[in-house]
Short mmCIF file of C-alpha atoms and ligand atoms in Angstrom, two decimals:
data_model
loop_
_atom_site.label_atom_id
_atom_site.label_comp_id
_atom_site.label_asym_id
_atom_site.label_seq_id
_atom_site.Cartn_x
_atom_site.Cartn_y
_atom_site.Cartn_z
CA MET A 1 -1.79 -10.97 -21.74
CA LEU A 2 1.67 -11.63 -20.44
CA ILE A 3 4.47 -9.87 -22.26
CA LYS A 4 6.15 -11.69 -25.11
CA LYS A 5 8.42 -9.13 -26.68
CA ARG A 6 9.27 -5.49 -26.56
CA PRO A 7 6.86 -3.48 -28.75
CA SER A 8 8.39 -1.43 -31.56
CA TRP A 9 7.79 1.92 -29.86
CA ALA A 10 9.53 1.02 -26.63
CA MET A 11 13.02 2.31 -26.08
CA ALA A 12 16.17 0.63 -24.86
CA GLU A 13 16.91 -0.11 -21.22
CA ALA A 14 18.32 3.16 -19.92
CA ASP A 15 15.61 5.63 -20.92
CA ALA A 16 12.75 7.15 -18.95
CA THR A 17 13.32 8.27 -15.35
CA SER A 18 15.66 7.31 -12.62
CA GLU A 19 14.14 7.03 -9.16
CA HIS A 20 11.84 4.08 -9.76
CA ILE A 21 12.33 0.46 -9.08
CA TYR A 22 13.24 -1.42 -12.21
CA LEU A 23 12.16 -5.02 -12.27
CA ASN A 24 11.41 -7.13 -15.25
CA ARG A 25 8.15 -9.05 -15.42
CA ARG A 26 9.59 -12.25 -13.99
CA GLU A 27 11.28 -10.42 -11.14
CA TRP A 28 8.15 -8.56 -10.15
CA LEU A 29 6.07 -11.68 -10.23
CA ARG A 30 8.62 -13.18 -7.88
CA ALA A 31 8.59 -10.07 -5.70
CA ALA A 32 4.81 -10.29 -5.53
CA GLY A 33 5.04 -13.93 -4.47
CA PHE A 34 3.80 -15.40 -7.74
CA ALA A 35 7.03 -17.17 -8.73
CA GLY A 36 6.31 -20.29 -10.69
CA LEU A 37 2.59 -19.61 -10.85
CA GLY A 38 0.70 -18.62 -13.93
CA LEU A 39 -1.42 -15.56 -13.13
CA THR A 40 -4.57 -17.58 -13.79
CA THR A 41 -3.55 -20.13 -11.23
CA ALA A 42 -2.82 -17.32 -8.82
CA LEU A 43 -6.24 -15.77 -9.33
CA THR A 44 -8.12 -18.98 -8.72
CA GLY A 45 -6.05 -20.10 -5.73
CA VAL A 46 -7.71 -17.55 -3.46
CA GLY A 47 -6.08 -18.15 -0.05
CA GLY A 48 -2.33 -17.97 -0.65
CA PHE A 49 -2.81 -15.58 -3.52
CA ALA A 50 -4.74 -13.03 -1.49
CA ALA A 51 -1.97 -12.86 1.10
CA ALA A 52 0.72 -12.35 -1.54
CA ALA A 53 -1.33 -9.72 -3.34
CA VAL A 54 -2.00 -7.69 -0.20
CA ALA A 55 1.72 -7.56 0.48
CA ALA A 56 2.35 -6.43 -3.11
CA ILE A 57 -0.29 -3.69 -3.10
CA GLU A 58 1.10 -1.93 -0.07
CA GLY A 59 4.23 -0.44 -1.54
CA TYR A 60 4.33 2.61 -3.76
CA PRO A 61 6.21 3.02 -5.98
CA ALA A 62 5.11 -0.27 -7.56
CA PRO A 63 7.64 -2.27 -9.55
CA ARG A 64 7.80 -1.08 -13.12
CA ASN A 65 6.75 -3.48 -15.85
CA MET A 66 9.51 -2.85 -18.38
CA ALA A 67 7.38 -4.02 -21.29
CA TYR A 68 5.63 -0.64 -21.26
CA ARG A 69 8.03 2.19 -21.90
CA LEU A 70 8.08 5.42 -23.84
CA ASP A 71 9.58 7.14 -26.83
CA ARG A 72 9.30 10.56 -25.19
CA ASP A 73 9.99 12.28 -21.89
CA ILE A 74 7.69 11.76 -18.95
CA THR A 75 5.43 14.77 -18.37
CA PRO A 76 6.38 16.79 -15.27
CA GLU A 77 4.21 15.63 -12.38
CA ASP A 78 2.96 19.14 -11.65
CA ASP A 79 1.55 19.49 -15.14
CA ALA A 80 -0.19 16.11 -15.19
CA THR A 81 -1.76 16.66 -11.78
CA THR A 82 -2.88 20.29 -12.13
CA TYR A 83 -4.12 20.32 -15.75
CA THR A 84 -6.92 17.79 -15.63
CA ASN A 85 -10.30 16.99 -17.15
CA PHE A 86 -12.84 16.01 -14.49
CA TYR A 87 -16.19 17.58 -15.42
CA GLU A 88 -17.75 16.46 -12.14
CA PHE A 89 -15.71 19.27 -10.57
CA GLY A 90 -16.10 21.81 -13.39
CA SER A 91 -15.42 22.17 -17.08
CA SER A 92 -12.08 24.01 -16.77
CA LYS A 93 -8.71 22.25 -16.53
CA ASN A 94 -8.03 23.91 -13.20
CA ILE A 95 -10.22 21.87 -10.83
CA TRP A 96 -7.58 20.03 -8.84
CA LYS A 97 -8.21 21.88 -5.57
CA ARG A 98 -11.95 21.43 -5.79
CA ALA A 99 -11.53 17.70 -6.40
CA GLN A 100 -9.93 17.26 -2.96
CA LYS A 101 -13.47 16.99 -1.55
CA LEU A 102 -13.68 13.51 -2.98
CA VAL A 103 -13.46 10.93 -0.17
CA THR A 104 -11.83 7.86 -1.65
CA ASP A 105 -11.35 5.63 1.38
CA PRO A 106 -13.52 3.64 1.88
CA TRP A 107 -14.68 3.26 -1.72
CA MET A 108 -17.25 0.61 -2.52
CA VAL A 109 -17.20 -0.88 -5.99
CA THR A 110 -20.03 -2.94 -7.48
CA ILE A 111 -19.47 -5.60 -10.13
CA ASP A 112 -22.81 -6.56 -11.62
CA GLY A 113 -24.85 -7.42 -14.72
CA LEU A 114 -24.08 -10.58 -16.68
CA VAL A 115 -21.72 -12.19 -14.16
CA GLU A 116 -21.89 -15.46 -12.25
CA THR A 117 -22.23 -13.62 -8.92
CA GLU A 118 -22.68 -9.89 -8.40
CA ILE A 119 -20.25 -8.56 -5.83
CA GLN A 120 -19.56 -5.42 -3.84
CA LEU A 121 -16.15 -4.84 -2.37
CA ASP A 122 -13.82 -2.07 -1.33
CA ALA A 123 -11.45 -0.75 -4.01
CA GLU A 124 -8.46 -1.89 -1.94
CA ASP A 125 -9.74 -5.48 -1.78
CA LEU A 126 -10.55 -5.40 -5.46
CA ILE A 127 -7.02 -4.39 -6.38
CA ALA A 128 -5.51 -6.94 -4.02
CA LYS A 129 -7.67 -9.69 -5.57
CA ALA A 130 -6.79 -8.44 -9.05
CA GLY A 131 -3.12 -9.12 -8.56
CA GLY A 132 -1.24 -6.31 -6.84
CA LEU A 133 0.28 -3.21 -8.40
CA GLU A 134 2.68 -2.74 -11.26
CA GLU A 135 3.82 0.47 -12.92
CA ARG A 136 3.59 1.22 -16.63
CA LEU A 137 4.63 4.22 -18.70
CA TYR A 138 1.89 5.13 -21.18
CA ARG A 139 1.18 7.96 -23.56
CA HIS A 140 -2.18 9.72 -23.14
CA ARG A 141 -3.88 11.61 -25.98
CA CYS A 142 -6.90 13.79 -25.23
CA VAL A 143 -9.38 14.32 -28.05
CA GLU A 144 -8.73 18.05 -27.51
CA ALA A 145 -5.22 17.51 -28.94
CA TRP A 146 -3.11 17.79 -25.80
CA ALA A 147 -1.06 14.84 -24.65
CA MET A 148 1.02 13.61 -21.75
CA ALA A 149 3.20 10.64 -20.87
CA VAL A 150 2.91 9.34 -17.32
CA PRO A 151 3.78 6.43 -15.05
CA TRP A 152 0.56 4.78 -13.92
CA SER A 153 0.37 2.22 -11.12
CA GLY A 154 -2.40 -0.34 -11.24
CA VAL A 155 -3.52 -3.75 -12.46
CA PRO A 156 -4.50 -5.06 -15.89
CA LEU A 157 -8.26 -4.66 -16.42
CA ALA A 158 -8.23 -8.25 -17.71
CA ASN A 159 -7.62 -9.39 -14.13
CA LEU A 160 -10.88 -7.78 -12.99
CA VAL A 161 -12.74 -9.41 -15.88
CA LYS A 162 -11.33 -12.77 -14.83
CA LEU A 163 -12.37 -12.21 -11.22
CA ALA A 164 -15.88 -11.16 -12.23
CA LYS A 165 -16.51 -14.36 -14.23
CA PRO A 166 -18.74 -12.85 -16.92
CA LYS A 167 -21.44 -15.05 -18.45
CA PRO A 168 -21.02 -16.08 -22.09
CA GLU A 169 -23.70 -13.55 -23.16
CA ALA A 170 -21.65 -10.62 -21.81
CA LYS A 171 -20.12 -8.66 -24.68
CA TYR A 172 -19.31 -5.28 -23.12
CA LEU A 173 -18.01 -3.84 -19.88
CA GLN A 174 -19.65 -0.57 -18.80
CA MET A 175 -17.92 1.56 -16.15
CA GLU A 176 -19.54 4.30 -14.12
CA THR A 177 -18.22 7.19 -12.00
CA PHE A 178 -19.65 8.12 -8.56
CA LEU A 179 -22.72 10.37 -8.39
CA ASP A 180 -22.73 12.91 -5.56
CA PRO A 181 -23.64 16.51 -6.44
CA SER A 182 -23.04 17.52 -2.81
CA ILE A 183 -19.29 17.21 -3.35
CA ALA A 184 -19.06 17.47 -7.16
CA PRO A 185 -20.53 20.81 -8.25
CA GLY A 186 -20.44 19.88 -11.94
CA GLN A 187 -23.07 17.24 -11.21
CA LYS A 188 -25.53 20.00 -10.32
CA GLN A 189 -25.47 20.99 -13.99
CA SER A 190 -28.47 19.01 -15.10
CA TRP A 191 -27.80 19.26 -18.86
CA TYR A 192 -25.00 16.71 -18.47
CA PRO A 193 -26.05 13.02 -18.45
CA TRP A 194 -24.54 12.11 -15.04
CA PRO A 195 -23.08 9.83 -13.91
CA TYR A 196 -20.12 9.70 -16.31
CA VAL A 197 -20.25 6.36 -18.11
CA GLU A 198 -17.85 4.65 -20.46
CA GLY A 199 -17.62 1.22 -22.04
CA LEU A 200 -15.39 -1.23 -23.86
CA THR A 201 -15.99 -4.49 -25.66
CA LEU A 202 -14.77 -7.45 -23.62
CA ALA A 203 -12.08 -8.01 -26.23
CA GLU A 204 -10.84 -4.47 -25.57
CA ALA A 205 -11.20 -4.81 -21.81
CA THR A 206 -9.03 -7.92 -21.84
CA ASN A 207 -6.40 -6.50 -24.20
CA GLU A 208 -3.02 -6.33 -22.45
CA LEU A 209 -2.98 -2.51 -22.55
CA ALA A 210 -6.30 -1.88 -20.78
CA PHE A 211 -5.30 -0.86 -17.26
CA LEU A 212 -7.05 -0.01 -14.00
CA ALA A 213 -4.90 2.67 -12.46
CA THR A 214 -4.77 3.39 -8.73
CA GLY A 215 -1.73 5.65 -8.74
CA ILE A 216 0.47 7.95 -10.78
CA TYR A 217 4.15 8.99 -10.42
CA GLY A 218 4.78 6.18 -7.98
CA LYS A 219 2.13 7.40 -5.50
CA PRO A 220 -1.56 6.81 -4.83
CA MET A 221 -3.80 8.57 -7.34
CA PRO A 222 -4.62 12.21 -6.52
CA ALA A 223 -8.38 12.86 -6.46
CA GLN A 224 -8.22 15.05 -9.56
CA ASN A 225 -6.70 12.26 -11.64
CA GLY A 226 -9.49 9.84 -10.75
CA ALA A 227 -8.82 8.29 -7.33
CA PRO A 228 -9.09 5.63 -6.17
CA ILE A 229 -9.46 3.69 -9.45
CA ARG A 230 -9.74 4.83 -13.02
CA LEU A 231 -9.49 3.28 -16.43
CA VAL A 232 -6.51 3.87 -18.74
CA THR A 233 -6.86 2.89 -22.42
CA PRO A 234 -3.86 4.55 -24.09
CA TRP A 235 -4.81 3.74 -27.71
CA LYS A 236 -8.11 5.63 -27.34
CA TYR A 237 -8.86 9.29 -26.82
CA GLY A 238 -8.61 10.26 -23.16
CA PHE A 239 -12.33 10.61 -22.53
CA LYS A 240 -12.64 6.80 -22.60
CA SER A 241 -10.41 6.64 -19.49
CA VAL A 242 -13.22 7.06 -16.95
CA LYS A 243 -12.21 8.27 -13.50
CA SER A 244 -13.26 7.34 -9.94
CA ILE A 245 -15.15 4.20 -10.94
CA THR A 246 -17.84 2.82 -8.62
CA ARG A 247 -19.52 0.27 -10.90
CA PHE A 248 -18.43 -2.30 -13.46
CA THR A 249 -21.42 -3.74 -15.33
CA PHE A 250 -21.16 -6.63 -17.77
CA THR A 251 -23.78 -6.33 -20.48
CA ASP A 252 -24.82 -7.53 -23.93
CA LYS A 253 -25.68 -3.99 -25.06
CA GLN A 254 -23.17 -1.47 -26.32
CA PRO A 255 -22.88 1.21 -23.62
CA VAL A 256 -23.69 4.78 -24.62
CA SER A 257 -20.99 6.87 -23.05
CA PHE A 258 -21.30 10.28 -21.37
CA TRP A 259 -19.83 12.18 -24.31
CA GLU A 260 -21.69 10.09 -26.86
CA GLN A 261 -24.97 10.97 -25.13
CA LEU A 262 -24.01 14.63 -25.22
CA ASN A 263 -22.83 14.70 -28.83
CA GLY A 264 -22.64 11.40 -30.70
CA ASN A 265 -21.49 13.13 -33.89
CA GLU A 266 -18.26 14.22 -32.23
CA TYR A 267 -17.57 11.48 -29.67
CA GLY A 268 -18.31 7.90 -30.72
CA PHE A 269 -18.11 4.59 -28.89
CA TRP A 270 -14.77 3.48 -30.38
CA ALA A 271 -12.76 6.71 -30.18
CA ASN A 272 -9.48 5.13 -31.27
CA VAL A 273 -6.75 7.70 -31.90
CA ASN A 274 -6.17 8.41 -35.61
CA PRO A 275 -4.40 11.53 -36.94
CA ASP A 276 -6.14 11.10 -40.32
CA VAL A 277 -9.69 11.35 -38.99
CA PRO A 278 -10.28 14.93 -37.86
CA HIS A 279 -12.64 15.86 -35.10
CA PRO A 280 -15.54 17.68 -36.78
CA ARG A 281 -14.18 20.97 -35.37
CA TRP A 282 -10.39 20.52 -35.45
CA SER A 283 -7.52 18.49 -36.90
CA GLN A 284 -6.09 15.51 -35.00
CA LYS A 285 -2.77 15.50 -36.92
CA THR A 286 -0.63 16.79 -34.05
CA GLU A 287 -0.73 17.05 -30.28
CA ARG A 288 0.63 19.51 -27.73
CA LEU A 289 2.74 17.94 -24.99
CA LEU A 290 1.86 19.13 -21.49
CA GLY A 291 4.93 20.66 -19.90
CA SER A 292 7.06 21.54 -22.90
CA ASN A 293 4.12 22.67 -25.07
CA LYS A 294 5.95 21.13 -28.02
CA ASN A 295 3.80 19.91 -30.88
CA VAL A 296 4.43 16.38 -32.12
CA ARG A 297 2.69 14.24 -34.70
CA THR A 298 -0.12 12.05 -33.51
CA GLN A 299 0.18 8.34 -34.29
CA ILE A 300 -2.52 5.89 -35.26
CA TYR A 301 -3.81 4.10 -32.14
CA ASN A 302 -1.58 6.57 -30.32
CA GLY A 303 1.36 4.36 -31.30
CA TYR A 304 -0.14 1.16 -29.87
CA GLY A 305 -1.24 -0.46 -33.15
CA GLU A 306 0.93 -3.49 -32.57
CA GLN A 307 -1.09 -4.38 -29.48
CA VAL A 308 -4.58 -3.34 -30.57
CA ALA A 309 -5.03 -3.12 -34.35
CA GLY A 310 -6.05 -6.78 -34.45
CA LEU A 311 -9.06 -6.02 -32.24
CA TYR A 312 -10.65 -4.19 -35.15
CA ASP A 313 -9.84 -6.48 -38.11
CA GLY A 314 -12.68 -6.47 -40.60
CA MET A 315 -14.93 -4.13 -38.63
CA PHE A 316 -16.67 -1.42 -40.67
CA PRO A 317 -14.80 -2.33 -43.90
CA ASN A 318 -16.70 0.38 -45.81
CA ASP A 319 -16.56 3.02 -43.13
CA GLY A 320 -13.33 2.67 -41.15
CA ARG A 321 -13.87 6.18 -39.78
CA LYS A 322 -16.42 4.75 -37.35
CA LEU A 323 -13.57 3.32 -35.30
CA PHE A 324 -11.89 6.69 -34.90
CA HIS A 325 -14.24 9.55 -34.42
N1 LIG B 1 -15.44 10.74 -14.53
C1 LIG B 1 -14.72 11.38 -15.47
N2 LIG B 1 -13.73 10.73 -16.10
C2 LIG B 1 -12.98 11.36 -17.03
C3 LIG B 1 -13.27 12.70 -17.41
C4 LIG B 1 -14.32 13.37 -16.73
O1 LIG B 1 -14.63 14.54 -16.97
N3 LIG B 1 -15.01 12.69 -15.74
N4 LIG B 1 -12.52 13.31 -18.40
C5 LIG B 1 -11.85 12.41 -19.37
C6 LIG B 1 -10.94 13.11 -20.27
S1 LIG B 1 -11.62 14.05 -21.49
C7 LIG B 1 -9.59 12.93 -20.20
S2 LIG B 1 -8.54 13.61 -21.34
C8 LIG B 1 -8.99 12.20 -19.06
C9 LIG B 1 -8.01 13.12 -18.38
O2 LIG B 1 -7.28 12.45 -17.40
P1 LIG B 1 -6.29 13.31 -16.49
O3 LIG B 1 -7.05 14.50 -16.03
O4 LIG B 1 -5.88 12.41 -15.40
O5 LIG B 1 -5.18 13.70 -17.40
O6 LIG B 1 -9.93 11.75 -18.12
C10 LIG B 1 -11.13 11.26 -18.67
N5 LIG B 1 -11.97 10.67 -17.63
MO1 LIG B 2 -9.98 14.35 -23.02
#
């Protein structure tokens, strides 16, 4: 999970934006008080680790992990925070004002299912225990063929998996959004299978790219982008990146996601980005960049094949499309 080398799509040192703190991985581990410790050691040594992590989580902007950079400009903040998909607040892109009703502090999170001990804790404690914040630049590709590139702050999802101590039978991690129709008008629309649910295999959840984001653009996450914690899986279509998570359930059954329940022919479990597998109703060859509205070619696994292609070796040899629709 730690970074070995710069992936092929990452650019040289001086790209991306200016105002953020640039630290390499070793420097930020030192800044977070982990110098000389493997992360595993840090996670198990609860006392000293917790203190260091709390100190690290306090400051936005979080130190940028330079292993995750971009080959394109960062999307203007205004575009990424006002053009959002959050069906709990309505099916249009323009729900950001309505989403401000979401109260995200305190925010109780449950970790349950096939784990050694089920736990409930506040999102803040969870993030502190999961290692403190870092910032990563990731591309994001919605299945609707728009795309953005944003700086997320958060922790690797693998750290939560480690904390949760899943039992050997656990094969999947299911994640669930809050359910409260009194603040989220979309949830009064009973034809949707609320709450929003998504899932990953444990191999995917512990891949280095899978990220639990708590912030964006160097600040705490705005409600409309999925405060206080949301998933980010940049090699998959955006709908996998479930927002405002309240429950992480370890299970031996493949989760059936919100969109899969609604229309399994269009939105499958895997949903890996592939320009050569069209959505049943439109092409996935290109994507429109929020902000500039330029169209660029879509890349397999959204350009993250080096990190994730190995997860899928030998699966569906006669029907590779299953991984991508
Ligand atoms: N709970 C929840 N999570 C969600 C959605 C949603 O409607 N509800 N929309 C998904 C879709 S389709 C996309 S593209 C991304 C959008 O993230 P953004 O609005 O922060 O760009 O969130 C995903 N996570
Ligand atoms: Mo999406």
